[in-house]
Coordinates of C-alpha atoms and ligand atoms in Angstrom, one line a residue:
X13 CA 45.3 167.1 26.1
X14 CA 41.9 168.2 27.2
X15 CA 41.1 171.6 25.9
X16 CA 38.1 173.1 27.6
X17 CA 36.1 175.5 25.3
X18 CA 34.5 178.3 27.2
X19 CA 30.8 178.5 26.6
X20 CA 29.3 181.9 25.7
X21 CA 27.7 182.5 29.1
X22 CA 30.9 182.0 31.1
X23 CA 32.0 185.4 32.3
X24 CA 35.4 186.7 31.4
X25 CA 37.8 186.8 34.3
X26 CA 37.7 190.6 34.4
X27 CA 33.9 190.6 35.0
X28 CA 34.1 188.2 38.0
X29 CA 33.6 189.5 41.5
X30 CA 37.0 190.4 42.9
X31 CA 38.1 188.5 45.9
X32 CA 38.4 191.8 47.8
X33 CA 34.7 192.6 47.4
X34 CA 33.9 189.1 48.5
X35 CA 36.0 189.5 51.7
X36 CA 34.6 193.0 52.3
X37 CA 31.0 191.9 52.3
X38 CA 30.7 191.8 56.1
X39 CA 31.8 195.4 56.1
X40 CA 29.2 196.3 53.4
X41 CA 26.5 194.9 55.6
X42 CA 27.8 196.6 58.7
X43 CA 28.0 199.9 56.9
X44 CA 24.3 199.5 56.0
X45 CA 23.5 199.7 59.7
X46 CA 24.8 203.2 59.8
X47 CA 21.9 204.5 57.8
X48 CA 20.1 204.4 54.4
X49 CA 22.4 203.2 51.7
X50 CA 22.1 202.1 48.1
X51 CA 23.3 198.5 48.0
X52 CA 23.5 198.3 44.3
X53 CA 22.9 200.0 41.0
X54 CA 23.1 203.5 42.2
X55 CA 21.9 206.0 39.5
X56 CA 20.0 203.3 37.6
X57 CA 16.3 203.3 36.9
X58 CA 15.4 201.2 39.7
X59 CA 12.1 199.7 38.8
X60 CA 10.7 197.7 36.0
X61 CA 7.6 199.9 35.8
X62 CA 6.6 203.4 36.8
X63 CA 8.1 203.8 40.2
X64 CA 11.6 204.8 39.6
X65 CA 12.8 204.5 43.1
X66 CA 16.2 203.7 44.6
X67 CA 16.5 201.3 47.5
X68 CA 16.9 203.7 50.3
X69 CA 14.9 202.2 53.1
X70 CA 16.9 201.2 56.2
X71 CA 19.1 198.3 55.2
X72 CA 19.6 195.2 57.4
X73 CA 21.4 195.8 60.7
X74 CA 23.9 193.0 60.5
X75 CA 24.7 189.9 58.5
X76 CA 23.6 188.0 61.5
X77 CA 20.1 189.4 61.3
X78 CA 19.8 188.1 57.8
X79 CA 20.8 184.6 58.6
X80 CA 18.6 184.5 61.7
X81 CA 15.6 185.8 59.8
X82 CA 16.1 183.0 57.3
X83 CA 16.7 180.3 59.9
X84 CA 13.7 181.3 62.0
X85 CA 11.5 178.6 60.4
X86 CA 13.0 175.2 59.7
X87 CA 12.5 174.3 56.1
X88 CA 11.4 170.6 55.8
X89 CA 13.5 170.3 52.6
X90 CA 16.7 171.5 54.2
X91 CA 18.1 168.0 54.5
X92 CA 18.1 167.6 50.7
X93 CA 20.7 170.4 50.2
X94 CA 23.2 171.0 48.8
X95 CA 22.2 169.5 45.4
X96 CA 24.9 168.2 43.2
X97 CA 26.2 170.8 40.8
X98 CA 25.4 170.3 37.1
X99 CA 28.9 171.1 35.7
X100 CA 27.5 172.1 32.3
X101 CA 26.2 175.3 33.8
X102 CA 29.0 177.4 35.4
X103 CA 30.6 180.7 35.0
X104 CA 34.2 181.8 35.4
X105 CA 34.9 183.6 38.7
X106 CA 32.8 183.9 41.8
X107 CA 29.1 184.1 42.1
X108 CA 27.5 187.3 43.6
X109 CA 28.0 187.2 47.4
X110 CA 25.0 185.7 49.0
X111 CA 24.5 188.7 51.3
X112 CA 24.1 191.0 48.2
X113 CA 21.9 188.7 46.1
X114 CA 19.6 188.1 49.1
X115 CA 19.2 191.8 50.1
X116 CA 18.8 193.5 46.7
X117 CA 15.6 192.2 45.2
X118 CA 12.6 192.9 43.0
X119 CA 9.4 191.4 44.4
X120 CA 6.6 193.9 43.9
X121 CA 4.2 191.8 46.0
X122 CA 6.2 193.2 48.9
X123 CA 6.8 196.7 47.6
X124 CA 8.6 198.5 44.8
X125 CA 12.0 199.1 46.5
X126 CA 14.9 196.8 46.4
X127 CA 14.8 196.4 50.1
X128 CA 11.9 194.0 50.6
X129 CA 13.7 191.1 52.2
X130 CA 12.3 191.7 55.6
X131 CA 8.7 192.2 54.5
X132 CA 9.0 189.0 52.4
X133 CA 9.5 186.9 55.6
X134 CA 5.7 187.3 56.2
X135 CA 5.0 184.8 53.4
X136 CA 4.0 181.3 54.7
X137 CA 5.8 178.8 52.5
X138 CA 4.5 175.5 54.1
X139 CA 2.1 174.0 53.2
X140 CA 2.7 175.1 49.6
X141 CA 0.6 173.6 46.9
X142 CA 1.3 173.8 43.2
X143 CA -1.5 173.3 40.7
X144 CA -0.8 171.8 37.3
X145 CA -3.7 172.2 35.0
X146 CA -5.2 173.4 31.7
X147 CA -4.4 171.4 28.6
X148 CA -3.0 168.4 30.3
X149 CA -4.0 164.7 30.4
X150 CA -5.2 165.1 34.0
X151 CA -5.0 168.2 36.1
X152 CA -3.5 167.8 39.6
X153 CA -2.2 169.5 42.6
X154 CA 1.0 168.6 44.4
X155 CA 2.7 169.8 47.6
X156 CA 6.1 171.3 47.2
X157 CA 7.9 168.6 49.2
X158 CA 6.2 165.8 47.1
X159 CA 7.3 167.6 44.0
X160 CA 10.9 167.9 45.2
X161 CA 10.9 164.1 45.8
X162 CA 10.0 163.4 42.2
X163 CA 12.3 165.9 40.4
X164 CA 16.0 165.6 39.3
X165 CA 17.5 168.0 41.8
X166 CA 20.7 169.8 40.9
X167 CA 22.6 173.0 41.3
X168 CA 23.4 175.4 38.4
X169 CA 25.4 178.6 38.3
X170 CA 23.4 181.1 36.1
X171 CA 23.8 184.7 35.1
X172 CA 20.8 187.0 35.7
X173 CA 20.2 190.3 33.9
X174 CA 17.4 192.6 35.0
X175 CA 15.7 194.8 32.5
X176 CA 16.8 197.7 34.7
X177 CA 20.4 197.1 33.6
X178 CA 21.8 195.4 36.7
X179 CA 23.1 191.8 36.9
X180 CA 24.3 189.1 39.2
X181 CA 25.4 185.5 39.1
X182 CA 23.8 182.9 41.4
X183 CA 24.2 179.2 42.2
X184 CA 20.5 178.1 42.0
X185 CA 19.2 174.8 43.3
X186 CA 16.3 173.2 41.7
X187 CA 15.3 171.1 38.7
X188 CA 14.7 171.6 35.0
X189 CA 11.2 172.9 34.1
X190 CA 11.1 170.2 31.4
X191 CA 10.9 167.6 34.1
X192 CA 7.7 169.2 35.4
X193 CA 6.4 169.4 31.8
X194 CA 6.9 165.7 31.5
X195 CA 5.1 165.1 34.8
X196 CA 2.2 167.3 33.6
X197 CA 1.7 165.3 30.4
X198 CA 0.5 168.2 28.3
X199 CA -2.0 167.6 25.4
X200 CA -0.7 168.3 21.8
X201 CA -2.9 171.4 21.8
X202 CA -0.9 173.1 24.6
X203 CA 1.3 175.8 23.1
X204 CA 2.3 177.8 26.2
X205 CA 2.9 177.4 29.9
X206 CA 1.4 180.2 32.0
X207 CA 3.2 180.7 35.3
X208 CA 1.1 182.1 38.1
X209 CA 2.4 183.5 41.4
X210 CA 0.7 183.5 44.8
X211 CA -2.0 186.0 45.7
X212 CA -2.3 186.7 49.4
X213 CA -2.7 190.5 50.1
X214 CA -3.0 189.7 53.8
X215 CA 0.7 189.0 54.0
X216 CA 2.0 190.7 50.8
X217 CA 1.5 194.4 51.3
X218 CA 2.2 195.3 47.7
X219 CA -0.8 193.2 46.6
X220 CA -3.1 195.8 48.2
X221 CA -2.0 198.2 45.5
X222 CA -5.0 198.0 43.1
X223 CA -3.3 199.4 40.1
X224 CA -1.3 196.2 39.7
X225 CA -2.9 193.2 37.9
X226 CA -2.3 190.6 40.6
X227 CA -1.3 187.9 40.7
X228 CA 2.0 188.1 38.9
X229 CA 1.7 186.2 35.7
X230 CA 4.4 185.2 33.2
X231 CA 4.6 182.7 30.4
X232 CA 6.8 180.8 28.0
X233 CA 6.2 178.6 25.0
X234 CA 6.1 174.9 25.3
X235 CA 9.4 174.8 23.4
X236 CA 11.0 177.2 25.8
X237 CA 9.6 175.3 28.8
X238 CA 11.1 172.1 27.4
X239 CA 14.5 173.7 26.9
X240 CA 17.1 172.4 29.3
X241 CA 18.1 175.9 30.4
X242 CA 14.6 176.7 31.8
X243 CA 15.1 176.0 35.5
X244 CA 12.7 175.8 38.4
X245 CA 14.4 177.1 41.6
X246 CA 13.9 175.9 45.1
X247 CA 17.1 177.1 46.7
X248 CA 20.3 179.1 46.3
X249 CA 23.8 179.0 47.7
X250 CA 23.3 175.3 48.6
X251 CA 20.3 175.9 50.9
X252 CA 16.6 176.3 50.6
X253 CA 15.9 179.6 49.0
X254 CA 15.1 182.7 51.0
X255 CA 11.6 184.1 50.7
X256 CA 12.8 187.4 49.1
X257 CA 14.3 185.4 46.2
X258 CA 11.1 183.5 45.5
X259 CA 10.9 180.5 47.9
X260 CA 9.6 178.0 47.8
X261 CA 9.4 177.9 44.0
X262 CA 10.6 180.4 41.4
X263 CA 11.9 180.1 37.9
X264 CA 15.2 181.1 36.3
X265 CA 15.2 181.9 32.6
X266 CA 18.8 183.3 32.3
X267 CA 18.6 184.3 28.6
X268 CA 15.6 186.5 29.3
X269 CA 15.2 189.7 31.3
X270 CA 14.8 189.1 35.0
X271 CA 11.1 190.0 35.2
X272 CA 10.3 186.7 33.3
X273 CA 11.8 184.8 36.3
X274 CA 8.7 184.7 38.5
X275 CA 8.8 184.0 42.2
X276 CA 6.3 182.4 44.6
X277 CA 4.9 180.1 41.9
X278 CA 1.6 178.3 42.7
X279 CA 0.2 177.3 39.3
X280 CA 1.4 176.0 35.9
X281 CA -1.4 176.3 33.4
X282 CA -0.9 174.7 30.0
X283 CA -2.8 176.7 27.4
X284 CA -3.2 177.5 23.7
X285 CA -3.4 181.2 24.4
X286 CA -0.3 183.3 24.7
X287 CA -0.3 184.6 28.3
X288 CA -0.2 188.3 28.9
X289 CA 2.5 188.9 31.5
X290 CA 2.2 191.2 34.5
X291 CA 4.5 193.9 33.1
X292 CA 3.1 193.6 29.6
X293 CA -0.4 194.3 31.0
X294 CA 0.9 197.3 32.9
X295 CA 3.0 198.8 30.1
X296 CA 2.8 197.0 26.7
X297 CA 4.9 199.7 25.0
X298 CA 7.8 198.7 27.2
X299 CA 7.4 195.0 28.1
X300 CA 6.4 192.1 25.9
X301 CA 6.1 188.3 25.9
X302 CA 9.5 187.3 24.7
X303 CA 11.8 189.6 26.6
X304 CA 15.1 188.0 25.4
X305 CA 18.2 190.0 26.4
X306 CA 19.7 192.0 23.6
X307 CA 22.2 194.9 24.1
X308 CA 21.2 196.4 20.8
X309 CA 17.5 196.8 21.5
X310 CA 16.9 199.7 23.9
X311 CA 14.2 199.9 26.5
X312 CA 12.0 202.9 25.4
X313 CA 13.5 204.8 28.4
X314 CA 17.1 203.6 28.6
X315 CA 19.8 201.7 26.8
X316 CA 20.4 198.0 27.3
X317 CA 24.0 198.1 26.0
X318 CA 25.6 197.9 29.5
X319 CA 24.8 196.4 32.9
X320 CA 26.0 197.1 36.4
X321 CA 27.2 194.1 38.4
X322 CA 25.4 194.5 41.8
X323 CA 28.5 193.1 43.6
X324 CA 31.3 195.1 42.1
X325 CA 29.3 198.1 40.9
X326 CA 31.2 197.8 37.6
X327 CA 29.6 198.5 34.3
X328 CA 30.1 195.7 31.8
X329 CA 28.8 195.2 28.3
X330 CA 25.5 193.2 28.0
X331 CA 25.6 190.2 25.6
X332 CA 23.0 188.8 23.3
X333 CA 20.7 186.3 25.1
X334 CA 22.8 187.2 28.2
X335 CA 25.5 184.9 26.9
X336 CA 23.2 181.8 26.3
X337 CA 22.7 182.4 22.5
X338 CA 24.5 179.2 21.5
X339 CA 21.9 177.3 23.5
X340 CA 18.7 179.2 22.8
X341 CA 18.9 181.1 19.5
X342 CA 17.4 178.1 17.6
X343 CA 14.2 178.5 19.6
X344 CA 13.6 181.7 17.7
X345 CA 14.2 180.8 14.1
X346 CA 11.2 181.7 12.0
X347 CA 10.0 184.2 14.6
X348 CA 12.0 187.2 13.3
X349 CA 8.8 189.1 12.8
X350 CA 8.1 189.0 16.6
X351 CA 9.3 191.5 19.2
X352 CA 11.8 189.0 20.5
X353 CA 13.8 191.4 22.6
X354 CA 11.4 193.4 24.7
Ligands
MTE19 N1 6.3 187.3 41.7 C1 7.3 188.1 41.3 N2 8.4 187.6 40.6 C2 9.4 188.4 40.2 C3 9.3 189.8 40.4 C4 8.2 190.3 41.1 O1 8.0 191.5 41.3 N3 7.2 189.4 41.5 N4 10.3 190.6 39.9 C5 11.1 190.0 38.8 C6 12.3 190.8 38.5 S1 12.0 192.3 37.7 C7 13.6 190.4 38.7 S2 14.9 191.2 38.2 C8 13.8 189.2 39.5 C9 14.7 189.5 40.7 O2 15.1 188.3 41.3 P1 16.0 188.4 42.6 O3 15.4 189.3 43.6 O4 16.2 187.0 43.1 O5 17.3 189.1 42.2 O6 12.6 188.6 40.0 C10 11.6 188.6 39.1 N5 10.5 187.8 39.6
MO20 MO1 14.0 192.8 36.8

């Protein structure tokens, strides 16, 4: 008899999105047309940084408007989807309904509210060139579609936990970051990968705000970058990803707080210097380099013990490494003196 052992990150049945919520999603979207609503996380601190603001701008009129906004440009990679699901990475229950995961976003380049999906449509995503440089055998640039052609494309269902204490679960399409690391051929002296997002204030209104240290920068160690869980995302829900979720290239690091999962990536710099991330630069007392999920280590301004599922609005306990501890805890042995959890 085959006994399947549940992995740590697989949600308990009770935490899955109820069928009813899934069926009601059209109504949620319709209700949004009636006026300002809070699509998720009501009552939570709604920003990573200083602007504690609730998503209260006018929400999308209809579900149809969302799909037509996304379909208005034909994505040249569309024919590659859906990618084959990697069955190692799945969760029990349903993923967050697409209409919710694509309309409740953090993307400060387009503003500090959760309702930026419309503004994000201004970002041109073709041509899109990615630079791979720093401590590598030979720096190079590659177009996103050429990169897709070289990578082991697959779909993975991952949990996502924002430092603001909301969570979701998404079927991401993409490829492991370690495949890009192999393509880059880093030198032995490379200790970190610095992830740099686009800088284009002409289309990204948030980038005119001079108090933010644009572009958005994040970073991981080479060991983290080479771990199978670190996943570069090109799409979601079996299609090319919408711009508000980070198209054409973002990362998913499901054991870390969501702010480490940078969107709109244009550069991977291999370096021997630990990168200072966007949020760390803004508020080093609250955000650090490692940012691994831990319910027992509070944010200086709120507890991390629980999280609100943006689909069900239910509060559920947060788990160490967001449930991926079996996979990633070994990355941190010997580093106990570091601030691993903020
Ligand atoms: N470039 C960029 N990437 C970003 C952010 C951002 O503001 N800019 N926000 C981060 C935060 S705080 C979270 S929680 C996730 C949200 O991803 P989602 O909108 O797909 O849910 O994106 C992360 N990536
Ligand atoms: Mo976040």
